[in-house]
mmCIF file of C-alpha atoms and ligand atoms in Angstrom:
data_model
loop_
_atom_site.group_PDB
_atom_site.id
_atom_site.type_symbol
_atom_site.label_atom_id
_atom_site.label_comp_id
_atom_site.label_asym_id
_atom_site.label_seq_id
_atom_site.Cartn_x
_atom_site.Cartn_y
_atom_site.Cartn_z
ATOM 1 C CA GLY A 345 63.015 -33.632 -46.182
ATOM 2 C CA LEU A 346 61.186 -30.717 -44.706
ATOM 3 C CA HIS A 347 58.020 -32.755 -44.298
ATOM 4 C CA ASP A 348 59.270 -35.843 -42.994
ATOM 5 C CA THR A 349 57.772 -35.518 -39.463
ATOM 6 C CA THR A 350 54.584 -33.342 -39.241
ATOM 7 C CA ALA A 351 53.504 -31.356 -36.711
ATOM 8 C CA ALA A 352 51.300 -34.199 -34.864
ATOM 9 C CA ASP A 353 54.763 -36.104 -34.939
ATOM 10 C CA TRP A 354 56.254 -33.620 -32.890
ATOM 11 C CA THR A 355 53.225 -33.220 -30.386
ATOM 12 C CA ASP A 356 53.851 -37.004 -29.225
ATOM 13 C CA HIS A 357 57.280 -35.765 -28.785
ATOM 14 C CA VAL A 358 56.243 -33.609 -25.953
ATOM 15 C CA ARG A 359 53.713 -36.058 -24.364
ATOM 16 C CA ARG A 360 56.290 -38.445 -24.235
ATOM 17 C CA ILE A 361 58.826 -36.031 -22.163
ATOM 18 C CA ARG A 362 55.770 -34.611 -20.308
ATOM 19 C CA ASP A 363 54.608 -38.317 -19.192
ATOM 20 C CA ASP A 364 57.884 -40.393 -19.251
ATOM 21 C CA ALA A 365 60.725 -37.960 -19.347
ATOM 22 C CA ASP A 366 61.840 -39.280 -22.759
ATOM 23 C CA GLU A 367 64.813 -38.115 -23.118
ATOM 24 C CA THR A 368 65.086 -39.873 -26.675
ATOM 25 C CA ALA A 369 62.282 -38.040 -28.090
ATOM 26 C CA PHE A 370 63.616 -34.952 -26.211
ATOM 27 C CA VAL A 371 67.382 -34.922 -28.143
ATOM 28 C CA ALA A 372 64.894 -35.631 -31.454
ATOM 29 C CA LEU A 373 63.158 -32.366 -31.154
ATOM 30 C CA PHE A 374 66.381 -30.848 -30.496
ATOM 31 C CA ARG A 375 68.080 -32.212 -33.333
ATOM 32 C CA HIS A 376 64.930 -30.789 -35.349
ATOM 33 C CA PHE A 377 65.105 -27.273 -33.444
ATOM 34 C CA ALA A 378 67.990 -26.254 -32.237
ATOM 35 C CA PRO A 379 69.496 -25.096 -35.985
ATOM 36 C CA ARG A 380 66.227 -24.147 -37.025
ATOM 37 C CA LEU A 381 66.064 -21.411 -33.523
ATOM 38 C CA LYS A 382 69.408 -20.614 -34.269
ATOM 39 C CA ALA A 383 69.025 -20.015 -37.989
ATOM 40 C CA PHE A 384 65.759 -17.484 -36.491
ATOM 41 C CA LEU A 385 67.674 -15.565 -33.980
ATOM 42 C CA ILE A 386 70.819 -15.025 -35.649
ATOM 43 C CA ARG A 387 68.303 -13.632 -38.631
ATOM 44 C CA SER A 388 66.345 -11.326 -35.415
ATOM 45 C CA GLY A 389 69.948 -9.818 -34.794
ATOM 46 C CA SER A 390 71.695 -12.136 -32.373
ATOM 47 C CA ASN A 391 75.492 -13.280 -32.274
ATOM 48 C CA PRO A 392 76.300 -16.794 -32.843
ATOM 49 C CA ALA A 393 77.288 -17.003 -29.836
ATOM 50 C CA GLU A 394 73.976 -15.259 -28.173
ATOM 51 C CA ALA A 395 72.079 -17.540 -30.439
ATOM 52 C CA GLU A 396 73.318 -20.779 -29.163
ATOM 53 C CA GLU A 397 72.844 -19.730 -25.517
ATOM 54 C CA CYS A 398 68.879 -18.532 -26.422
ATOM 55 C CA VAL A 399 68.767 -21.965 -27.971
ATOM 56 C CA GLN A 400 70.628 -23.995 -25.520
ATOM 57 C CA ASP A 401 67.234 -22.003 -22.566
ATOM 58 C CA VAL A 402 64.422 -22.816 -24.924
ATOM 59 C CA MET A 403 64.914 -25.705 -25.402
ATOM 60 C CA ALA A 404 65.488 -26.527 -21.205
ATOM 61 C CA THR A 405 62.508 -25.012 -20.775
ATOM 62 C CA VAL A 406 60.743 -27.616 -23.294
ATOM 63 C CA TRP A 407 61.862 -29.852 -21.139
ATOM 64 C CA ARG A 408 60.639 -28.373 -17.989
ATOM 65 C CA LYS A 409 57.486 -26.617 -18.951
ATOM 66 C CA ALA A 410 55.827 -29.960 -21.609
ATOM 67 C CA HIS A 411 53.012 -30.524 -19.447
ATOM 68 C CA LEU A 412 52.011 -26.689 -19.847
ATOM 69 C CA PHE A 413 52.112 -27.167 -23.726
ATOM 70 C CA ASP A 414 48.045 -27.400 -24.925
ATOM 71 C CA PRO A 415 48.190 -28.984 -28.628
ATOM 72 C CA SER A 416 44.822 -27.823 -29.446
ATOM 73 C CA ARG A 417 45.525 -24.574 -30.005
ATOM 74 C CA ALA A 418 49.284 -24.126 -30.729
ATOM 75 C CA SER A 419 52.053 -27.009 -33.428
ATOM 76 C CA VAL A 420 55.130 -27.831 -31.338
ATOM 77 C CA ALA A 421 56.690 -25.366 -33.496
ATOM 78 C CA THR A 422 54.553 -22.556 -32.675
ATOM 79 C CA TRP A 423 55.192 -22.803 -29.262
ATOM 80 C CA VAL A 424 58.950 -23.392 -29.349
ATOM 81 C CA PHE A 425 58.617 -20.445 -31.891
ATOM 82 C CA THR A 426 56.896 -18.196 -28.917
ATOM 83 C CA ILE A 427 59.443 -19.435 -26.342
ATOM 84 C CA ALA A 428 62.639 -18.838 -28.001
ATOM 85 C CA ARG A 429 60.416 -14.896 -28.782
ATOM 86 C CA ASN A 430 60.401 -14.172 -25.324
ATOM 87 C CA ARG A 431 63.660 -15.714 -24.547
ATOM 88 C CA ARG A 432 65.307 -12.656 -27.152
ATOM 89 C CA ILE A 433 63.486 -10.186 -25.798
ATOM 90 C CA ASP A 434 64.740 -11.259 -22.043
ATOM 91 C CA LEU A 435 68.541 -11.889 -23.551
ATOM 92 C CA LEU A 436 68.903 -9.220 -26.472
ATOM 93 C CA ARG A 437 66.126 -6.000 -25.308
ATOM 94 C CA ARG A 438 66.106 -6.567 -21.537
ATOM 95 C CA GLN A 439 63.030 -6.156 -21.209
ATOM 96 C CA LYS A 440 59.920 -8.305 -19.533
ATOM 97 C CA ARG A 441 57.651 -9.382 -21.779
ATOM 98 C CA PRO A 442 54.071 -9.154 -20.817
ATOM 99 C CA GLU A 443 52.520 -12.603 -20.922
ATOM 100 C CA PRO A 444 48.310 -12.379 -21.210
ATOM 101 C CA GLU A 445 46.737 -14.330 -17.931
ATOM 102 C CA ASP A 446 46.751 -17.832 -18.148
ATOM 103 C CA LEU A 447 43.695 -20.171 -19.255
ATOM 104 C CA PRO A 448 43.667 -22.780 -16.754
ATOM 105 C CA TRP A 449 45.198 -25.624 -17.619
ATOM 106 C CA GLY A 450 45.070 -29.380 -16.156
ATOM 107 C CA PRO A 451 44.038 -33.205 -16.375
ATOM 108 C CA GLU A 452 40.550 -31.764 -16.252
ATOM 109 C CA ALA A 453 40.740 -29.893 -19.361
ATOM 110 C CA GLU A 454 42.399 -32.940 -21.079
ATOM 111 C CA PRO A 455 42.066 -31.507 -24.915
ATOM 112 C CA ASP A 456 39.351 -33.270 -27.304
ATOM 113 C CA GLN A 457 41.525 -35.973 -29.139
ATOM 114 C CA GLU A 458 40.054 -34.696 -32.896
ATOM 115 C CA GLU A 459 40.377 -31.668 -31.917
ATOM 116 C CA VAL A 460 43.908 -32.009 -31.393
ATOM 117 C CA VAL A 461 44.144 -33.951 -34.739
ATOM 118 C CA GLN A 462 42.712 -31.614 -36.630
ATOM 119 C CA PHE A 463 44.552 -28.818 -35.164
ATOM 120 C CA GLN A 464 47.964 -30.187 -36.017
ATOM 121 C CA GLN A 465 46.901 -31.097 -39.220
ATOM 122 C CA ASP A 466 45.838 -27.404 -40.215
ATOM 123 C CA SER A 467 49.814 -26.502 -38.288
ATOM 124 C CA THR A 468 51.223 -28.700 -41.128
ATOM 125 C CA ASN A 469 49.143 -27.762 -44.389
ATOM 126 C CA LEU A 470 50.649 -23.926 -42.575
ATOM 127 C CA ALA A 471 53.928 -24.524 -42.952
ATOM 128 C CA ARG A 472 53.693 -25.908 -46.292
ATOM 129 C CA ALA A 473 51.500 -23.007 -47.951
ATOM 130 C CA ILE A 474 54.500 -21.262 -46.510
ATOM 131 C CA SER A 475 57.359 -23.127 -47.698
ATOM 132 C CA ASP A 476 55.257 -22.989 -51.186
ATOM 133 C CA LEU A 477 54.894 -19.193 -51.079
ATOM 134 C CA PRO A 478 56.729 -17.360 -54.059
ATOM 135 C CA ASP A 479 60.086 -15.746 -52.199
ATOM 136 C CA LYS A 480 58.724 -12.126 -52.993
ATOM 137 C CA GLN A 481 55.348 -13.114 -50.299
ATOM 138 C CA ARG A 482 57.672 -15.215 -47.926
ATOM 139 C CA VAL A 483 59.811 -12.072 -47.580
ATOM 140 C CA LEU A 484 57.341 -9.841 -46.423
ATOM 141 C CA ILE A 485 55.849 -12.432 -43.921
ATOM 142 C CA GLU A 486 59.504 -12.532 -42.849
ATOM 143 C CA LYS A 487 60.005 -9.358 -42.359
ATOM 144 C CA ALA A 488 57.286 -8.554 -40.300
ATOM 145 C CA TYR A 489 58.682 -11.245 -38.062
ATOM 146 C CA PHE A 490 62.122 -9.251 -37.493
ATOM 147 C CA GLY A 491 60.234 -6.018 -36.933
ATOM 148 C CA GLU A 492 61.009 -4.340 -40.504
ATOM 149 C CA LEU A 493 57.676 -4.152 -41.792
ATOM 150 C CA SER A 494 54.522 -3.815 -40.350
ATOM 151 C CA HIS A 495 51.930 -5.704 -42.189
ATOM 152 C CA SER A 496 48.680 -6.288 -41.545
ATOM 153 C CA GLU A 497 47.255 -8.001 -44.291
ATOM 154 C CA ILE A 498 49.088 -10.796 -44.281
ATOM 155 C CA ALA A 499 46.460 -13.417 -44.271
ATOM 156 C CA GLU A 500 44.460 -11.228 -47.473
ATOM 157 C CA GLU A 501 47.945 -11.162 -49.168
ATOM 158 C CA THR A 502 49.160 -13.980 -49.035
ATOM 159 C CA GLY A 503 46.041 -16.386 -48.961
ATOM 160 C CA LEU A 504 47.397 -18.395 -46.128
ATOM 161 C CA PRO A 505 45.124 -20.520 -44.308
ATOM 162 C CA LEU A 506 45.190 -18.566 -40.962
ATOM 163 C CA GLY A 507 41.703 -17.794 -40.985
ATOM 164 C CA THR A 508 40.884 -21.969 -40.187
ATOM 165 C CA ILE A 509 43.972 -21.838 -37.144
ATOM 166 C CA LYS A 510 42.429 -18.705 -35.615
ATOM 167 C CA SER A 511 38.976 -20.083 -35.522
ATOM 168 C CA ARG A 512 39.949 -23.749 -34.074
ATOM 169 C CA ILE A 513 41.762 -21.750 -31.739
ATOM 170 C CA ARG A 514 38.522 -20.167 -30.373
ATOM 171 C CA LEU A 515 36.916 -23.218 -30.300
ATOM 172 C CA ALA A 516 39.389 -24.638 -28.362
ATOM 173 C CA LEU A 517 39.484 -21.641 -25.992
ATOM 174 C CA ASP A 518 35.613 -21.716 -25.653
ATOM 175 C CA ARG A 519 35.916 -25.207 -24.628
ATOM 176 C CA LEU A 520 38.178 -24.657 -21.942
ATOM 177 C CA ARG A 521 36.116 -21.442 -20.376
ATOM 178 C CA HIS A 522 33.497 -23.896 -20.571
ATOM 179 C CA ALA A 523 35.747 -26.301 -18.601
ATOM 180 C CA MET A 524 36.451 -23.414 -16.044
ATOM 181 C CA ASP A 525 32.719 -22.800 -15.353
ATOM 182 C CA GLN A 526 32.182 -26.459 -14.508
ATOM 183 C CA ARG A 527 34.630 -26.842 -12.004
ATOM 184 C CA MET B 836 30.517 -9.309 -20.890
ATOM 185 C CA LYS B 837 30.845 -8.011 -24.254
ATOM 186 C CA ILE B 838 33.931 -6.606 -25.945
ATOM 187 C CA LYS B 839 33.284 -3.945 -29.008
ATOM 188 C CA HIS B 840 36.398 -2.271 -29.653
ATOM 189 C CA HIS B 841 39.258 -4.381 -30.055
ATOM 190 C CA LEU B 842 43.250 -4.599 -30.632
ATOM 191 C CA THR B 843 44.642 -3.466 -34.435
ATOM 192 C CA ASP B 844 45.882 -6.362 -36.716
ATOM 193 C CA ASP B 845 49.213 -4.520 -36.449
ATOM 194 C CA LEU B 846 49.278 -4.789 -32.905
ATOM 195 C CA VAL B 847 48.309 -8.105 -32.664
ATOM 196 C CA MET B 848 51.128 -8.423 -34.960
ATOM 197 C CA GLY B 849 53.763 -6.795 -33.382
ATOM 198 C CA TYR B 850 53.031 -8.564 -30.217
ATOM 199 C CA SER B 851 53.276 -12.451 -31.457
ATOM 200 C CA ALA B 852 56.484 -11.090 -33.446
ATOM 201 C CA GLY B 853 57.478 -9.176 -30.211
ATOM 202 C CA THR B 854 58.693 -6.156 -31.501
ATOM 203 C CA LEU B 855 56.667 -3.511 -29.416
ATOM 204 C CA PRO B 856 57.909 -1.599 -26.773
ATOM 205 C CA GLU B 857 57.277 -3.289 -23.219
ATOM 206 C CA ALA B 858 54.217 -0.651 -22.251
ATOM 207 C CA VAL B 859 52.647 -1.355 -25.470
ATOM 208 C CA ASN B 860 53.104 -5.134 -24.681
ATOM 209 C CA LEU B 861 51.623 -4.690 -21.468
ATOM 210 C CA ILE B 862 48.135 -3.232 -22.774
ATOM 211 C CA VAL B 863 47.906 -5.999 -25.437
ATOM 212 C CA ALA B 864 48.532 -8.245 -22.750
ATOM 213 C CA THR B 865 46.068 -7.300 -20.508
ATOM 214 C CA HIS B 866 43.483 -7.177 -23.461
ATOM 215 C CA VAL B 867 44.112 -10.167 -24.423
ATOM 216 C CA SER B 868 43.888 -11.572 -21.307
ATOM 217 C CA LEU B 869 39.765 -10.622 -21.343
ATOM 218 C CA CYS B 870 38.995 -10.999 -24.928
ATOM 219 C CA ASP B 871 38.981 -13.991 -26.257
ATOM 220 C CA ASP B 872 38.689 -12.984 -29.883
ATOM 221 C CA CYS B 873 41.816 -11.224 -29.485
ATOM 222 C CA ARG B 874 44.131 -13.910 -27.356
ATOM 223 C CA ALA B 875 42.523 -16.619 -31.182
ATOM 224 C CA ALA B 876 44.155 -13.849 -33.231
ATOM 225 C CA VAL B 877 47.662 -13.768 -31.358
ATOM 226 C CA GLU B 878 47.474 -17.254 -31.062
ATOM 227 C CA ALA B 879 47.225 -17.632 -34.606
ATOM 228 C CA CYS B 880 50.117 -14.963 -35.440
ATOM 229 C CA ASP B 881 51.792 -17.082 -33.550
ATOM 230 C CA ALA B 882 51.251 -20.146 -35.619
ATOM 231 C CA LEU B 883 52.649 -17.880 -38.279
ATOM 232 C CA GLY B 884 55.521 -17.736 -36.462
ATOM 233 C CA GLY B 885 56.050 -21.140 -35.655
ATOM 234 C CA ALA B 886 55.968 -22.173 -39.333
ATOM 235 C CA MET B 887 58.203 -19.419 -40.093
ATOM 236 C CA VAL B 888 60.065 -20.883 -37.705
ATOM 237 C CA GLU B 889 59.439 -24.640 -39.101
ATOM 238 C CA SER B 890 60.093 -23.864 -42.741
ATOM 239 C CA SER B 891 63.349 -21.870 -42.280
ATOM 240 C CA ASP B 892 66.963 -22.543 -43.093
ATOM 241 C CA THR B 893 69.089 -24.413 -40.596
ATOM 242 C CA VAL B 894 72.269 -23.319 -39.233
ATOM 243 C CA ALA B 895 74.321 -26.392 -37.287
ATOM 244 C CA VAL B 896 74.987 -26.007 -33.646
ATOM 245 C CA SER B 897 78.210 -26.600 -32.056
ATOM 246 C CA ASP B 898 78.012 -30.115 -30.653
ATOM 247 C CA ASP B 899 78.848 -28.598 -26.885
ATOM 248 C CA CYS B 900 74.977 -27.367 -27.336
ATOM 249 C CA LEU B 901 72.857 -30.686 -26.892
ATOM 250 C CA GLU B 902 75.327 -31.526 -24.240
ATOM 251 C CA SER B 903 74.780 -28.419 -21.453
ATOM 252 C CA VAL B 904 71.240 -28.686 -22.017
ATOM 253 C CA LEU B 905 70.795 -32.489 -21.344
ATOM 254 C CA GLY B 906 73.741 -31.541 -18.402
ATOM 255 C CA MET B 907 71.142 -28.704 -17.384
ATOM 256 C CA ILE B 908 67.734 -31.098 -17.631
ATOM 257 C CA ARG B 909 69.937 -34.607 -16.230
ATOM 258 C CA THR B 910 70.980 -32.522 -12.938
ATOM 259 C CA GLU B 911 67.142 -31.254 -12.620
ATOM 260 C CA GLU B 912 63.906 -32.566 -10.099
ATOM 261 C CA ALA B 913 61.967 -34.359 -12.365
ATOM 262 C CA PRO B 914 59.868 -31.110 -13.496
ATOM 263 C CA ALA B 915 57.334 -29.555 -12.134
ATOM 264 C CA ARG B 916 53.541 -29.498 -12.886
ATOM 265 C CA GLU B 917 53.050 -26.152 -11.422
ATOM 266 C CA PRO B 918 49.592 -25.026 -11.438
ATOM 267 C CA ALA B 919 48.906 -22.593 -14.275
ATOM 268 C CA ARG B 920 48.191 -18.711 -12.577
ATOM 269 C CA GLY B 921 45.022 -18.654 -13.562
ATOM 270 C CA ALA B 922 43.568 -15.503 -11.513
ATOM 271 C CA PRO B 923 39.918 -15.273 -10.240
ATOM 272 C CA ARG B 924 38.251 -13.608 -12.898
ATOM 273 C CA SER B 925 36.542 -11.448 -10.500
ATOM 274 C CA SER B 926 39.499 -9.332 -9.284
ATOM 275 C CA VAL B 927 39.804 -5.431 -11.440
ATOM 276 C CA LEU B 928 43.520 -5.859 -12.382
ATOM 277 C CA PRO B 929 44.206 -8.647 -15.220
ATOM 278 C CA GLN B 930 47.363 -10.882 -13.761
ATOM 279 C CA PRO B 931 49.924 -9.222 -16.700
ATOM 280 C CA LEU B 932 48.979 -5.589 -14.946
ATOM 281 C CA ALA B 933 48.706 -7.184 -11.265
ATOM 282 C CA ASP B 934 52.280 -8.173 -12.000
ATOM 283 C CA TYR B 935 53.666 -4.865 -12.520
ATOM 284 C CA VAL B 936 51.191 -2.701 -9.783
ATOM 285 C CA GLY B 937 52.463 -5.922 -7.661
ATOM 286 C CA GLY B 938 49.112 -6.655 -6.117
ATOM 287 C CA GLY B 939 46.418 -6.130 -5.746
ATOM 288 C CA LEU B 940 43.807 -2.705 -6.421
ATOM 289 C CA ASP B 941 44.624 -1.507 -2.853
ATOM 290 C CA ASP B 942 48.708 -2.046 -3.906
ATOM 291 C CA ILE B 943 48.657 0.857 -6.537
ATOM 292 C CA LYS B 944 49.875 3.755 -5.533
ATOM 293 C CA TRP B 945 48.008 6.236 -6.855
ATOM 294 C CA ARG B 946 49.295 10.387 -6.923
ATOM 295 C CA PRO B 947 46.654 13.054 -7.414
ATOM 296 C CA VAL B 948 47.057 14.883 -10.197
ATOM 297 C CA GLY B 949 44.268 17.763 -9.230
ATOM 298 C CA MET B 950 39.975 17.525 -9.650
ATOM 299 C CA GLY B 951 40.124 14.282 -7.946
ATOM 300 C CA VAL B 952 41.912 12.213 -10.981
ATOM 301 C CA LYS B 953 44.651 10.024 -9.740
ATOM 302 C CA GLN B 954 47.392 8.081 -12.295
ATOM 303 C CA ALA B 955 50.588 5.664 -10.883
ATOM 304 C CA ILE B 956 52.781 5.015 -13.836
ATOM 305 C CA LEU B 957 53.846 1.897 -13.910
ATOM 306 C CA PRO B 958 57.899 1.028 -14.569
ATOM 307 C CA THR B 959 58.310 0.084 -18.522
ATOM 308 C CA SER B 960 60.872 0.330 -20.743
ATOM 309 C CA SER B 961 61.137 4.305 -22.108
ATOM 310 C CA GLU B 962 60.111 3.761 -25.358
ATOM 311 C CA ALA B 963 56.389 3.949 -24.392
ATOM 312 C CA SER B 964 54.936 4.615 -20.894
ATOM 313 C CA ALA B 965 52.203 3.483 -19.018
ATOM 314 C CA ARG B 966 49.880 4.358 -16.358
ATOM 315 C CA LEU B 967 46.833 3.634 -14.796
ATOM 316 C CA LEU B 968 44.680 6.050 -14.446
ATOM 317 C CA TYR B 969 41.908 6.755 -11.816
ATOM 318 C CA ILE B 970 38.620 8.765 -13.106
ATOM 319 C CA PRO B 971 35.377 10.017 -10.363
ATOM 320 C CA ALA B 972 32.427 8.668 -11.548
ATOM 321 C CA GLY B 973 31.280 11.808 -14.078
ATOM 322 C CA MET B 974 34.682 13.328 -14.051
ATOM 323 C CA ALA B 975 36.158 14.762 -17.652
ATOM 324 C CA MET B 976 39.582 14.576 -18.615
ATOM 325 C CA PRO B 977 40.940 18.007 -20.427
ATOM 326 C CA ASP B 978 40.427 17.528 -24.253
ATOM 327 C CA HIS B 979 43.660 16.309 -26.242
ATOM 328 C CA GLY B 980 45.432 16.204 -29.179
ATOM 329 C CA HIS B 981 48.170 13.365 -29.256
ATOM 330 C CA ARG B 982 51.156 13.438 -30.824
ATOM 331 C CA GLY B 983 51.621 10.074 -31.441
ATOM 332 C CA MET B 984 49.539 6.670 -30.283
ATOM 333 C CA GLU B 985 47.548 6.613 -27.170
ATOM 334 C CA LEU B 986 45.817 3.204 -26.397
ATOM 335 C CA THR B 987 43.816 3.244 -23.047
ATOM 336 C CA LEU B 988 42.155 0.175 -21.574
ATOM 337 C CA VAL B 989 39.228 0.244 -19.481
ATOM 338 C CA LEU B 990 39.074 -1.966 -16.513
ATOM 339 C CA GLN B 991 36.697 -0.670 -14.287
ATOM 340 C CA GLY B 992 33.611 1.801 -14.987
ATOM 341 C CA ALA B 993 32.926 2.744 -17.909
ATOM 342 C CA PHE B 994 33.464 6.724 -20.166
ATOM 343 C CA GLU B 995 32.534 8.014 -23.339
ATOM 344 C CA ASP B 996 34.440 10.208 -25.605
ATOM 345 C CA GLU B 997 33.719 11.590 -29.445
ATOM 346 C CA ASP B 998 34.294 7.953 -30.553
ATOM 347 C CA GLY B 999 31.742 5.835 -28.832
ATOM 348 C CA HIS B 1000 31.056 4.132 -25.714
ATOM 349 C CA PHE B 1001 33.971 2.043 -23.928
ATOM 350 C CA ALA B 1002 33.524 -0.215 -20.870
ATOM 351 C CA ARG B 1003 35.924 -2.686 -19.401
ATOM 352 C CA GLY B 1004 38.037 -4.902 -21.880
ATOM 353 C CA ASP B 1005 37.149 -2.345 -24.495
ATOM 354 C CA ILE B 1006 40.761 -0.484 -25.921
ATOM 355 C CA GLU B 1007 40.678 3.249 -27.699
ATOM 356 C CA ILE B 1008 42.776 3.819 -30.251
ATOM 357 C CA ALA B 1009 43.793 7.277 -30.644
ATOM 358 C CA THR B 1010 45.952 9.074 -33.473
ATOM 359 C CA ASP B 1011 48.102 12.256 -34.141
ATOM 360 C CA GLU B 1012 44.507 13.501 -35.853
ATOM 361 C CA ILE B 1013 41.973 12.627 -32.961
ATOM 362 C CA GLU B 1014 41.319 15.441 -29.796
ATOM 363 C CA HIS B 1015 39.036 14.140 -27.212
ATOM 364 C CA THR B 1016 36.780 14.740 -24.127
ATOM 365 C CA PRO B 1017 36.837 11.296 -22.219
ATOM 366 C CA VAL B 1018 33.619 11.541 -19.266
ATOM 367 C CA ALA B 1019 33.721 8.806 -16.897
ATOM 368 C CA ASP B 1020 30.223 7.457 -16.649
ATOM 369 C CA ILE B 1021 28.088 8.693 -13.537
ATOM 370 C CA SER B 1022 27.787 5.097 -11.866
ATOM 371 C CA GLU B 1023 31.124 4.099 -10.800
ATOM 372 C CA ASP B 1024 34.527 5.603 -11.005
ATOM 373 C CA CYS B 1025 36.496 4.893 -14.087
ATOM 374 C CA ILE B 1026 39.771 2.781 -13.946
ATOM 375 C CA CYS B 1027 42.024 2.612 -17.286
ATOM 376 C CA LEU B 1028 45.205 1.482 -18.634
ATOM 377 C CA ALA B 1029 46.428 4.560 -20.511
ATOM 378 C CA VAL B 1030 49.976 3.855 -22.824
ATOM 379 C CA THR B 1031 50.889 6.985 -24.839
ATOM 380 C CA GLU B 1032 54.070 6.871 -27.138
ATOM 381 C CA ALA B 1033 54.193 10.302 -26.988
ATOM 382 C CA PRO B 1034 53.524 13.749 -25.139
ATOM 383 C CA LEU B 1035 50.367 14.800 -25.579
ATOM 384 C CA ARG B 1036 49.295 17.914 -25.935
ATOM 385 C CA PHE B 1037 46.458 19.990 -23.979
ATOM 386 C CA LYS B 1038 44.159 23.194 -25.208
ATOM 387 C CA GLY B 1039 43.476 24.522 -21.658
ATOM 388 C CA LEU B 1040 46.306 26.443 -20.072
ATOM 389 C CA LEU B 1041 45.861 25.217 -16.990
ATOM 390 C CA PRO B 1042 46.538 21.254 -18.346
ATOM 391 C CA ARG B 1043 49.693 22.628 -19.851
ATOM 392 C CA LEU B 1044 51.485 23.428 -16.852
ATOM 393 C CA ALA B 1045 50.399 20.449 -15.503
ATOM 394 C CA GLN B 1046 51.915 18.668 -17.932
ATOM 395 C CA PRO B 1047 55.731 18.216 -16.925
ATOM 396 C CA PHE B 1048 54.570 17.509 -13.849
ATOM 397 C CA LEU B 1049 52.124 14.722 -15.048
ATOM 398 C CA LYS B 1050 54.561 12.786 -16.579
ATOM 399 C CA ILE B 1051 52.743 12.131 -19.928
HETATM 400 ZN ZN1 ZN C 1392 39.861 -7.938 -28.595
HETATM 401 ZN ZN1 ZN C 1393 43.366 10.479 -25.652
#
């Protein structure tokens, strides 16, 4: 089923890749995300061969950059989505994608475990809320992500718990800023 | 530093979805580098994208796909833990902008455009254009209307126009209807990043003549 593995479980897989270069964890992540990413990329205009090339790059990046994943600000699905989005701009539109300045990240800013658990729970709830949406509303969101619609009121119109997620991310950012000032 | 003028929801959403022109992505990324409110808004939108991928249909990948990736990662050294690149917070140019300029303030290739104003056009795709503007303290830009959207982000100093007061980190979003005359504060020379969708139309004769030369 769709929710047999929760967001928090995938977080643990990325930690195992980061700490133990664990190939079994990587293969499990691949089997879950690669077919979803391929579908996403085809829907955003790639042909199947391009989509698969992109999926390979994205998953290799997941392996290489596991240490940069911050589970107090993103679910693994979100992190994978952002890598795929950037790679798609790179490959299909042949453009650079300017990214915001990184906030320093390292052992000294190891995220608070309680924050991580709450954030990952929110992420699982968001995914569940999306699959429970009536088709008409889900199509709206998808259109916005595939560039067919500019839509600013998604949270209000669909009742998705985006506000909660935003305030949790804000808290995690404050904690990071604080850790930076202490150095 | 308290930022008062922020991105719109549409810009946040478009940045997260990856549907904006490169020049607009650049000004969004620069504002987000300075503004944790908008950073949280962008990351919340990313969460929506992630949840969509999570609940998406699947398309089977070929058998070679996994093998190729395993081949890629096995031949690599253990993943290097590159340090986060975080630039010193004191620098005038946030990292995304520094990447386009190829360094810091001293590396900007300014070209004078008259009355002490200087500009440097940044290399982006042609759907929208990005340029850095240098406006001497107390100087006014010619008043002008817009045929498209104009985004202006303050990096140093401040300016004021009919819409309000804009200091470091503030972004002004001007649309077709707006005609304005930004004036730089007298205390400090003003440096801005400006992104335009379409050429501006100036009211005075002189600026109109200069417009093709300005390339804005
Ligand atoms: Zn902001
Ligand atoms: Zn203007």
